[in-house]
Amino acid sequence: MSEADGLRQRRPLRPQVVTDDDGQAPEAKDGSSFSGRVFRVTFLMLAVSLTVPLLGAMMLLESPIDPQALSFKEPPLLLGVLHPNTKLRQAERLFENQLIGPESIAHIGDVMFTGTADGQVVKLEDGEIETIARFGSGPCKTRDDEPVCGRPLGIRAGPNGTLFVADAYKGLFEVNPWTREVKLLLSSETPIEGKKMSFVNDLTVTQDGRKIYFTDSSSKWQRRDYLLLVMEGTDDGRLLEYDTVTREVKVLLDQLRFPNGVQLSPAEDFVLVAETTMARIRRVYVSGLMKGGADLFVENMPGFPDNIRPSSSGGYWVGMSTIRPNPGFSMLDFLSERPWIKRMIFKLFSQETVMKFVPRYSLVLELSDSGAFRRSLHDPDGLVVTYISEVPSQYRWHCCVDALDRPALRITCLVTMNEDQFYNL
């Protein structure tokens, strides 16, 4: 055997592919191709079955809002006095799972009073809750029951030991918390300059108790539809003055977009009013040389302001209903110039569903007497203070109110710190 023959014998065999002669391999290939076509057709039909009804809904369904395009400045950077912190997490939760949606607090001595989402005005003393007034009637289980039940919002202590209360649906009341006597001062059914009051919100009272300055957030939208009011950008809100002696009512400022919290200055020469939708606070002069005038007290705030209350340092505390993170993404700022998206959202989703996408972030801002940012208290992610509406300042209490009453949440409460703890933050 030659060397060449030996190499040929040792050469490894090449693998061979054996196929049947009846053409089964091509058939398998055709079967696989057929299955792929079936999958693609099925997927396409599923997509069409979902898309067509969605497009039909967007075309045929009416949106409950007719949004206005609004323009905002870039939110202020959360730096310096606005830098995020966790100071609100040092607060203590009170009456957890016992109060539903407390919005505002008033003090008489060491006793606290607040209104709740089920239409009650309650007294909070020594760890006990006692109902002292109710302006409507039950049952009060859902947001749709609010017009019948009433919804106490702003509450203030008057000079004679009584409470002045703004009910979103019923109007202005004076309540004697000791005798339980309730007096209707101004009904929401009373038209003011030809326009009804659909959303009575907050109030502030002069030291002698004669003048009450209050907000009617909208003549179109009720409190239960506050999200629609914000998203539509409706400018039918007003700041009003009620004289408890003459019972006269005056409109001090109109065409406001969701006027909310109000606060009289220490000298009682002007009233601050939070214009929530526009992330700013307006100032209206009610006495002195500038009486009748109005200007901006602070604009482009780091959130959308709710109630305003005085701070012991001579400035003002403002609770933010929602923040405008910067750096970060503010959904309301993004949607403000895109009314068509807002219209589409509310064609497809309820207010309750949309609210689930609002981030939990509590922010309290202290303003100086000139409107400058003085400091801020935060609870990122709302671990202790879920949502906040107000920081009333009275005696040795500084209370933040966990205000957004959500049926699915049910853990609304008060959170509090004493003054020494608060100012050492």
CSV table of C-alpha atoms in Angstrom, one decimal:
chain,number,residue,atom,x,y,z
A,1,MET,CA,0.0,0.0,0.0
A,2,SER,CA,1.4,3.3,-1.0
A,3,GLU,CA,1.6,6.3,1.3
A,4,ALA,CA,-1.1,8.1,-0.7
A,5,ASP,CA,-3.5,5.1,-0.4
A,6,GLY,CA,-2.9,5.1,3.4
A,7,LEU,CA,-3.8,8.7,3.7
A,8,ARG,CA,-7.0,8.2,1.7
A,9,GLN,CA,-8.0,5.3,4.0
A,10,ARG,CA,-7.4,7.4,7.2
A,11,ARG,CA,-9.4,10.4,5.9
A,12,PRO,CA,-12.5,10.9,8.2
A,13,LEU,CA,-15.9,10.3,6.7
A,14,ARG,CA,-17.9,13.3,5.9
A,15,PRO,CA,-21.4,13.5,7.6
A,16,GLN,CA,-24.2,12.9,5.2
A,17,VAL,CA,-27.8,14.2,5.4
A,18,VAL,CA,-30.2,11.5,4.6
A,19,THR,CA,-33.7,12.5,3.3
A,20,ASP,CA,-36.6,10.5,2.3
A,21,ASP,CA,-37.4,10.4,-1.3
A,22,ASP,CA,-41.1,11.3,-0.9
A,23,GLY,CA,-40.5,15.0,-0.2
A,24,GLN,CA,-41.5,15.1,3.5
A,25,ALA,CA,-38.9,17.8,4.4
A,26,PRO,CA,-40.3,20.4,2.1
A,27,GLU,CA,-43.7,19.7,3.5
A,28,ALA,CA,-42.4,20.3,7.1
A,29,LYS,CA,-41.0,23.6,5.9
A,30,ASP,CA,-44.3,24.5,4.3
A,31,GLY,CA,-46.1,23.6,7.6
A,32,SER,CA,-43.9,25.8,9.6
A,33,SER,CA,-44.4,28.7,7.2
A,34,PHE,CA,-48.2,28.1,7.4
A,35,SER,CA,-48.1,28.3,11.3
A,36,GLY,CA,-46.2,31.6,11.1
A,37,ARG,CA,-48.8,33.0,8.8
A,38,VAL,CA,-51.6,31.9,11.2
A,39,PHE,CA,-49.9,33.5,14.1
A,40,ARG,CA,-49.4,36.8,12.3
A,41,VAL,CA,-53.0,36.9,11.1
A,42,THR,CA,-54.3,36.1,14.6
A,43,PHE,CA,-52.1,38.8,16.1
A,44,LEU,CA,-53.2,41.3,13.5
A,45,MET,CA,-56.9,40.5,14.1
A,46,LEU,CA,-56.4,40.9,17.8
A,47,ALA,CA,-54.7,44.3,17.4
A,48,VAL,CA,-57.5,45.5,15.1
A,49,SER,CA,-60.2,44.2,17.5
A,50,LEU,CA,-58.6,46.3,20.2
A,51,THR,CA,-57.7,49.3,18.2
A,52,VAL,CA,-61.0,49.8,16.3
A,53,PRO,CA,-63.1,50.1,19.5
A,54,LEU,CA,-60.5,52.4,21.0
A,55,LEU,CA,-60.5,54.7,18.0
A,56,GLY,CA,-64.3,54.5,17.9
A,57,ALA,CA,-64.5,55.5,21.5
A,58,MET,CA,-62.2,58.4,21.0
A,59,MET,CA,-64.2,59.6,18.0
A,60,LEU,CA,-67.7,59.0,19.3
A,61,LEU,CA,-67.5,59.5,23.1
A,62,GLU,CA,-67.8,63.1,24.4
A,63,SER,CA,-65.1,64.4,26.8
A,64,PRO,CA,-66.5,65.8,30.0
A,65,ILE,CA,-64.0,68.7,29.7
A,66,ASP,CA,-63.2,71.3,27.2
A,67,PRO,CA,-59.6,72.0,28.1
A,68,GLN,CA,-57.8,75.3,27.7
A,69,ALA,CA,-54.2,75.5,26.6
A,70,LEU,CA,-52.2,77.0,29.5
A,71,SER,CA,-48.6,78.1,29.5
A,72,PHE,CA,-46.2,77.6,32.5
A,73,LYS,CA,-42.6,78.6,33.1
A,74,GLU,CA,-40.1,75.9,33.8
A,75,PRO,CA,-40.6,74.9,37.5
A,76,PRO,CA,-38.0,76.2,39.9
A,77,LEU,CA,-35.1,73.8,40.5
A,78,LEU,CA,-35.4,71.9,43.8
A,79,LEU,CA,-32.2,73.4,45.1
A,80,GLY,CA,-31.3,75.5,48.1
A,81,VAL,CA,-34.2,76.0,50.4
A,82,LEU,CA,-36.3,73.7,48.1
A,83,HIS,CA,-33.9,70.8,48.2
A,84,PRO,CA,-35.7,67.5,48.9
A,85,ASN,CA,-35.4,66.3,52.5
A,86,THR,CA,-37.3,63.9,54.8
A,87,LYS,CA,-38.3,66.3,57.5
A,88,LEU,CA,-42.0,65.6,57.3
A,89,ARG,CA,-41.3,61.9,58.2
A,90,GLN,CA,-40.5,63.0,61.7
A,91,ALA,CA,-44.2,63.7,62.2
A,92,GLU,CA,-46.6,61.6,64.2
A,93,ARG,CA,-49.7,60.2,62.7
A,94,LEU,CA,-52.9,60.8,64.8
A,95,PHE,CA,-56.4,59.3,64.5
A,96,GLU,CA,-55.2,56.9,61.7
A,97,ASN,CA,-58.1,55.1,60.0
A,98,GLN,CA,-60.5,57.2,62.1
A,99,LEU,CA,-60.8,60.4,60.1
A,100,ILE,CA,-61.6,60.5,56.4
A,101,GLY,CA,-60.2,63.4,54.4
A,102,PRO,CA,-59.6,66.1,57.0
A,103,GLU,CA,-59.0,69.3,55.0
A,104,SER,CA,-58.5,72.1,57.4
A,105,ILE,CA,-58.0,72.6,61.2
A,106,ALA,CA,-59.1,75.3,63.6
A,107,HIS,CA,-58.1,75.6,67.3
A,108,ILE,CA,-60.0,77.0,70.3
A,109,GLY,CA,-57.6,76.6,73.2
A,110,ASP,CA,-56.1,73.2,73.1
A,111,VAL,CA,-59.1,71.7,71.2
A,112,MET,CA,-58.8,71.0,67.5
A,113,PHE,CA,-61.7,71.0,65.0
A,114,THR,CA,-61.8,69.7,61.5
A,115,GLY,CA,-64.2,68.7,58.7
A,116,THR,CA,-64.3,65.3,57.1
A,117,ALA,CA,-65.2,63.7,53.8
A,118,ASP,CA,-68.4,62.2,55.2
A,119,GLY,CA,-69.9,65.6,55.9
A,120,GLN,CA,-69.1,66.0,59.6
A,121,VAL,CA,-67.5,68.8,61.7
A,122,VAL,CA,-65.7,67.1,64.5
A,123,LYS,CA,-64.0,68.0,67.8
A,124,LEU,CA,-60.6,66.4,68.5
A,125,GLU,CA,-59.8,66.4,72.2
A,126,ASP,CA,-57.8,64.0,74.5
A,127,GLY,CA,-57.6,61.4,71.7
A,128,GLU,CA,-61.4,61.4,71.3
A,129,ILE,CA,-63.5,62.3,68.2
A,130,GLU,CA,-66.9,63.9,68.7
A,131,THR,CA,-69.2,65.1,66.0
A,132,ILE,CA,-70.5,68.6,66.7
A,133,ALA,CA,-72.2,69.5,63.4
A,134,ARG,CA,-73.4,68.1,60.1
A,135,PHE,CA,-74.8,70.3,57.3
A,136,GLY,CA,-76.3,67.6,55.1
A,137,SER,CA,-77.7,64.1,55.6
A,138,GLY,CA,-76.5,60.6,55.0
A,139,PRO,CA,-75.6,58.1,53.9
A,140,CYS,CA,-72.2,59.4,53.0
A,141,LYS,CA,-70.2,56.6,51.5
A,142,THR,CA,-69.0,57.7,48.1
A,143,ARG,CA,-68.0,60.9,46.4
A,144,ASP,CA,-71.3,60.9,44.6
A,145,ASP,CA,-73.0,61.4,47.9
A,146,GLU,CA,-71.2,64.7,48.6
A,147,PRO,CA,-73.9,67.1,47.3
A,148,VAL,CA,-76.4,65.6,49.8
A,149,CYS,CA,-74.0,65.0,52.7
A,150,GLY,CA,-72.1,68.2,52.4
A,151,ARG,CA,-68.3,68.5,52.5
A,152,PRO,CA,-66.8,70.9,55.1
A,153,LEU,CA,-63.5,72.3,53.8
A,154,GLY,CA,-62.1,75.6,55.2
A,155,ILE,CA,-62.6,76.1,59.0
A,156,ARG,CA,-61.6,79.0,61.2
A,157,ALA,CA,-62.1,80.0,64.8
A,158,GLY,CA,-64.0,83.3,65.3
A,159,PRO,CA,-63.5,85.9,68.0
A,160,ASN,CA,-66.5,84.8,70.1
A,161,GLY,CA,-65.5,81.1,70.5
A,162,THR,CA,-67.5,80.0,67.4
A,163,LEU,CA,-66.3,78.3,64.2
A,164,PHE,CA,-66.8,79.6,60.7
A,165,VAL,CA,-67.0,76.8,58.2
A,166,ALA,CA,-67.1,76.7,54.4
A,167,ASP,CA,-69.0,73.7,53.1
A,168,ALA,CA,-68.3,73.0,49.4
A,169,TYR,CA,-72.0,72.3,48.6
A,170,LYS,CA,-74.0,74.1,51.3
A,171,GLY,CA,-72.3,77.5,51.8
A,172,LEU,CA,-71.0,79.4,54.8
A,173,PHE,CA,-71.9,78.4,58.4
A,174,GLU,CA,-71.2,79.6,61.9
A,175,VAL,CA,-71.1,76.7,64.4
A,176,ASN,CA,-71.1,77.0,68.2
A,177,PRO,CA,-69.0,73.9,69.2
A,178,TRP,CA,-70.2,73.9,72.8
A,179,THR,CA,-74.0,74.2,72.2
A,180,ARG,CA,-73.9,72.5,68.7
A,181,GLU,CA,-75.9,75.4,67.3
A,182,VAL,CA,-75.6,75.8,63.6
A,183,LYS,CA,-76.3,79.0,61.7
A,184,LEU,CA,-76.4,79.3,57.9
A,185,LEU,CA,-74.8,82.6,56.9
A,186,LEU,CA,-74.8,82.2,53.1
A,187,SER,CA,-76.3,79.4,51.1
A,188,SER,CA,-74.6,78.1,48.0
A,189,GLU,CA,-78.0,78.4,46.3
A,190,THR,CA,-77.8,82.2,46.5
A,191,PRO,CA,-76.5,83.6,43.1
A,192,ILE,CA,-73.8,86.1,43.5
A,193,GLU,CA,-73.8,88.7,40.7
A,194,GLY,CA,-75.8,86.3,38.6
A,195,LYS,CA,-73.6,83.2,39.0
A,196,LYS,CA,-74.1,80.3,41.3
A,197,MET,CA,-71.5,79.0,43.8
A,198,SER,CA,-70.8,75.4,43.0
A,199,PHE,CA,-67.6,74.9,45.0
A,200,VAL,CA,-67.2,76.9,48.2
A,201,ASN,CA,-63.7,76.2,49.4
A,202,ASP,CA,-61.7,78.1,52.0
A,203,LEU,CA,-62.3,81.2,54.1
A,204,THR,CA,-60.4,83.7,56.3
A,205,VAL,CA,-62.0,85.9,59.0
A,206,THR,CA,-61.1,89.4,60.3
A,207,GLN,CA,-60.2,89.7,63.9
A,208,ASP,CA,-63.5,91.3,64.8
A,209,GLY,CA,-65.4,88.5,63.0
A,210,ARG,CA,-67.3,90.9,60.7
A,211,LYS,CA,-65.8,90.2,57.3
A,212,ILE,CA,-65.3,86.7,55.8
A,213,TYR,CA,-63.2,86.4,52.7
A,214,PHE,CA,-63.8,83.1,50.9
A,215,THR,CA,-63.3,81.3,47.6
A,216,ASP,CA,-65.8,79.8,45.2
A,217,SER,CA,-63.5,77.6,43.1
A,218,SER,CA,-66.0,77.3,40.2
A,219,SER,CA,-69.5,78.0,39.1
A,220,LYS,CA,-69.4,75.0,36.8
A,221,TRP,CA,-67.6,72.2,38.7
A,222,GLN,CA,-68.4,70.8,42.1
A,223,ARG,CA,-65.8,69.7,44.6
A,224,ARG,CA,-66.2,66.0,43.6
A,225,ASP,CA,-65.0,67.0,40.1
A,226,TYR,CA,-62.0,69.0,41.2
A,227,LEU,CA,-59.7,67.1,38.9
A,228,LEU,CA,-61.8,68.0,35.9
A,229,LEU,CA,-61.7,71.6,37.1
A,230,VAL,CA,-57.9,71.5,37.2
A,231,MET,CA,-57.5,69.7,33.8
A,232,GLU,CA,-60.0,71.9,32.0
A,233,GLY,CA,-58.3,75.1,33.3
A,234,THR,CA,-61.7,76.7,33.9
A,235,ASP,CA,-61.4,80.4,34.8
A,236,ASP,CA,-64.7,80.9,36.5
A,237,GLY,CA,-63.5,81.0,40.1
A,238,ARG,CA,-63.9,84.0,42.4
A,239,LEU,CA,-62.7,85.6,45.7
A,240,LEU,CA,-65.6,87.0,47.6
A,241,GLU,CA,-66.3,89.1,50.7
A,242,TYR,CA,-69.2,88.4,53.1
A,243,ASP,CA,-70.2,91.0,55.7
A,244,THR,CA,-71.7,89.2,58.7
A,245,VAL,CA,-73.5,92.4,59.8
A,246,THR,CA,-75.1,93.6,56.6
A,247,ARG,CA,-75.1,90.1,55.0
A,248,GLU,CA,-73.8,91.7,51.8
A,249,VAL,CA,-71.6,89.8,49.4
A,250,LYS,CA,-69.1,91.3,47.1
A,251,VAL,CA,-66.9,89.8,44.3
A,252,LEU,CA,-63.3,91.0,44.9
A,253,LEU,CA,-61.6,89.1,42.1
A,254,ASP,CA,-63.0,86.8,39.3
A,255,GLN,CA,-61.8,84.8,36.4
A,256,LEU,CA,-59.5,82.8,38.6
A,257,ARG,CA,-58.4,79.2,37.8
A,258,PHE,CA,-59.3,77.1,40.8
A,259,PRO,CA,-59.0,79.7,43.6
A,260,ASN,CA,-58.3,77.6,46.7
A,261,GLY,CA,-56.8,78.6,50.0
A,262,VAL,CA,-57.1,82.1,51.4
A,263,GLN,CA,-55.3,84.0,54.1
A,264,LEU,CA,-55.8,87.5,55.5
A,265,SER,CA,-52.6,89.4,56.2
A,266,PRO,CA,-51.7,90.3,59.9
A,267,ALA,CA,-52.5,93.9,59.2
A,268,GLU,CA,-55.7,92.9,57.4
A,269,ASP,CA,-54.8,95.1,54.4
A,270,PHE,CA,-54.7,92.3,51.8
A,271,VAL,CA,-55.9,88.7,51.2
A,272,LEU,CA,-53.8,86.0,49.7
A,273,VAL,CA,-55.5,83.5,47.4
A,274,ALA,CA,-54.0,80.4,46.0
A,275,GLU,CA,-54.7,79.9,42.3
A,276,THR,CA,-54.1,76.2,42.2
A,277,THR,CA,-54.3,75.5,38.5
A,278,MET,CA,-51.7,78.2,37.8
A,279,ALA,CA,-49.2,77.3,40.5
A,280,ARG,CA,-49.3,80.8,42.0
A,281,ILE,CA,-50.7,83.0,44.8
A,282,ARG,CA,-52.5,86.2,44.1
A,283,ARG,CA,-52.7,89.2,46.5
A,284,VAL,CA,-55.9,91.3,46.7
A,285,TYR,CA,-55.9,94.6,48.7
A,286,VAL,CA,-58.9,95.0,50.9
A,287,SER,CA,-58.0,98.2,52.8
A,288,GLY,CA,-55.6,101.1,52.7
A,289,LEU,CA,-54.4,103.1,49.8
A,290,MET,CA,-54.3,100.1,47.4
A,291,LYS,CA,-57.7,98.9,48.2
A,292,GLY,CA,-59.3,97.2,45.2
A,293,GLY,CA,-56.0,96.5,43.6
A,294,ALA,CA,-54.5,93.0,43.0
A,295,ASP,CA,-51.1,91.6,42.0
A,296,LEU,CA,-49.0,88.4,42.1
A,297,PHE,CA,-47.6,87.5,45.5
A,298,VAL,CA,-45.6,84.5,44.2
A,299,GLU,CA,-45.7,82.7,40.9
A,300,ASN,CA,-44.1,79.6,39.4
A,301,MET,CA,-44.2,77.6,42.6
A,302,PRO,CA,-42.6,74.2,43.0
A,303,GLY,CA,-46.1,72.7,43.3
A,304,PHE,CA,-49.8,73.4,43.0
A,305,PRO,CA,-50.8,75.3,46.2
A,306,ASP,CA,-53.7,74.4,48.4
A,307,ASN,CA,-54.4,76.1,51.8
A,308,ILE,CA,-52.4,79.1,53.1
A,309,ARG,CA,-52.0,79.7,56.8
A,310,PRO,CA,-49.8,82.2,58.8
A,311,SER,CA,-46.4,81.0,60.2
A,312,SER,CA,-45.2,82.3,63.6
A,313,SER,CA,-42.2,83.9,61.9
A,314,GLY,CA,-44.5,86.4,60.1
A,315,GLY,CA,-44.7,84.5,56.8
A,316,TYR,CA,-47.1,81.9,55.5
A,317,TRP,CA,-47.2,78.1,55.3
A,318,VAL,CA,-48.5,76.6,52.0
A,319,GLY,CA,-49.5,73.0,51.5
A,320,MET,CA,-48.8,71.7,48.0
A,321,SER,CA,-51.5,69.4,46.6
A,322,THR,CA,-49.0,68.1,43.9
A,323,ILE,CA,-45.4,68.9,43.2
A,324,ARG,CA,-43.7,70.0,40.0
A,325,PRO,CA,-40.4,68.2,40.2
A,326,ASN,CA,-37.4,69.8,38.6
A,327,PRO,CA,-35.3,67.9,37.8
A,328,GLY,CA,-38.0,65.4,37.0
A,329,PHE,CA,-41.2,65.2,35.0
A,330,SER,CA,-44.3,67.1,35.8
A,331,MET,CA,-47.3,65.5,34.2
A,332,LEU,CA,-49.6,68.5,34.7
A,333,ASP,CA,-47.0,70.9,33.1
A,334,PHE,CA,-46.6,68.5,30.2
A,335,LEU,CA,-50.4,68.3,29.6
A,336,SER,CA,-51.0,72.0,30.1
A,337,GLU,CA,-50.2,72.9,26.5
A,338,ARG,CA,-51.7,69.7,25.0
A,339,PRO,CA,-55.5,70.0,25.6
A,340,TRP,CA,-56.2,67.3,23.0
A,341,ILE,CA,-54.4,64.7,25.2
A,342,LYS,CA,-56.4,65.8,28.3
A,343,ARG,CA,-59.6,65.5,26.3
A,344,MET,CA,-58.7,62.0,25.2
A,345,ILE,CA,-57.7,60.9,28.7
A,346,PHE,CA,-61.0,61.8,30.2
A,347,LYS,CA,-62.9,60.2,27.3
A,348,LEU,CA,-61.3,56.9,28.3
A,349,PHE,CA,-60.7,57.0,32.1
A,350,SER,CA,-62.5,58.1,35.2
A,351,GLN,CA,-61.1,60.7,37.7
A,352,GLU,CA,-60.4,57.9,40.2
A,353,THR,CA,-58.3,56.0,37.6
A,354,VAL,CA,-56.3,59.1,36.7
A,355,MET,CA,-55.7,60.0,40.3
A,356,LYS,CA,-53.9,56.6,40.7
A,357,PHE,CA,-51.1,58.1,38.5
A,358,VAL,CA,-50.6,61.1,40.7
A,359,PRO,CA,-47.3,60.5,42.6
A,360,ARG,CA,-47.2,60.5,46.3
A,361,TYR,CA,-45.0,63.3,47.4
A,362,SER,CA,-45.8,65.7,50.3
A,363,LEU,CA,-44.4,69.2,50.3
A,364,VAL,CA,-44.9,72.1,52.6
A,365,LEU,CA,-43.5,75.5,51.7
A,366,GLU,CA,-42.9,78.5,54.0
A,367,LEU,CA,-43.0,81.9,52.4
A,368,SER,CA,-41.7,85.1,53.8
A,369,ASP,CA,-44.0,88.1,54.2
A,370,SER,CA,-42.9,89.3,50.8
A,371,GLY,CA,-43.5,85.9,49.1
A,372,ALA,CA,-39.9,84.6,48.9
A,373,PHE,CA,-39.2,80.9,49.5
A,374,ARG,CA,-38.0,80.6,53.0
A,375,ARG,CA,-37.8,76.8,53.5
A,376,SER,CA,-39.5,73.6,52.6
A,377,LEU,CA,-40.4,70.3,54.3
A,378,HIS,CA,-40.7,67.1,52.3
A,379,ASP,CA,-41.9,63.5,52.5
A,380,PRO,CA,-40.8,61.9,49.2
A,381,ASP,CA,-43.0,59.0,48.4
A,382,GLY,CA,-45.5,60.1,51.1
A,383,LEU,CA,-44.4,57.5,53.6
A,384,VAL,CA,-45.7,59.3,56.7
A,385,VAL,CA,-47.6,62.2,55.2
A,386,THR,CA,-49.4,60.8,52.2
A,387,TYR,CA,-50.9,64.0,50.8
A,388,ILE,CA,-51.1,67.4,52.4
A,389,SER,CA,-53.5,70.4,52.3
A,390,GLU,CA,-52.7,72.7,55.2
A,391,VAL,CA,-50.3,73.6,57.9
A,392,PRO,CA,-52.2,75.6,60.5
A,393,SER,CA,-50.1,77.5,63.1
A,394,GLN,CA,-51.6,78.0,66.5
A,395,TYR,CA,-50.2,77.8,70.0
A,396,ARG,CA,-47.8,74.9,70.2
A,397,TRP,CA,-49.3,72.8,67.4
A,398,HIS,CA,-48.3,72.6,63.8
A,399,CYS,CA,-50.5,70.2,62.1
A,400,CYS,CA,-50.4,68.9,58.6
A,401,VAL,CA,-53.6,67.5,57.2
A,402,ASP,CA,-53.6,64.3,55.1
A,403,ALA,CA,-56.3,65.5,52.9
A,404,LEU,CA,-57.1,63.6,49.7
A,405,ASP,CA,-59.9,61.3,50.6
A,406,ARG,CA,-59.6,58.2,48.4
A,407,PRO,CA,-62.1,55.4,49.0
A,408,ALA,CA,-59.3,52.8,48.3
A,409,LEU,CA,-56.9,54.4,50.8
A,410,ARG,CA,-58.9,55.0,53.9
A,411,ILE,CA,-55.9,55.8,56.1
A,412,THR,CA,-56.3,59.6,56.1
A,413,CYS,CA,-55.3,61.2,59.4
A,414,LEU,CA,-53.7,64.1,61.1
A,415,VAL,CA,-50.0,64.3,61.6
A,416,THR,CA,-48.5,66.7,64.1
A,417,MET,CA,-45.3,68.0,65.7
A,418,ASN,CA,-45.0,70.4,68.6
A,419,GLU,CA,-43.5,73.8,67.9
A,420,ASP,CA,-40.0,73.1,69.4
A,421,GLN,CA,-39.7,69.9,67.3
A,422,PHE,CA,-41.0,71.7,64.2
A,423,TYR,CA,-38.5,74.6,64.3
A,424,ASN,CA,-35.6,72.4,65.1
A,425,LEU,CA,-36.0,70.6,61.8
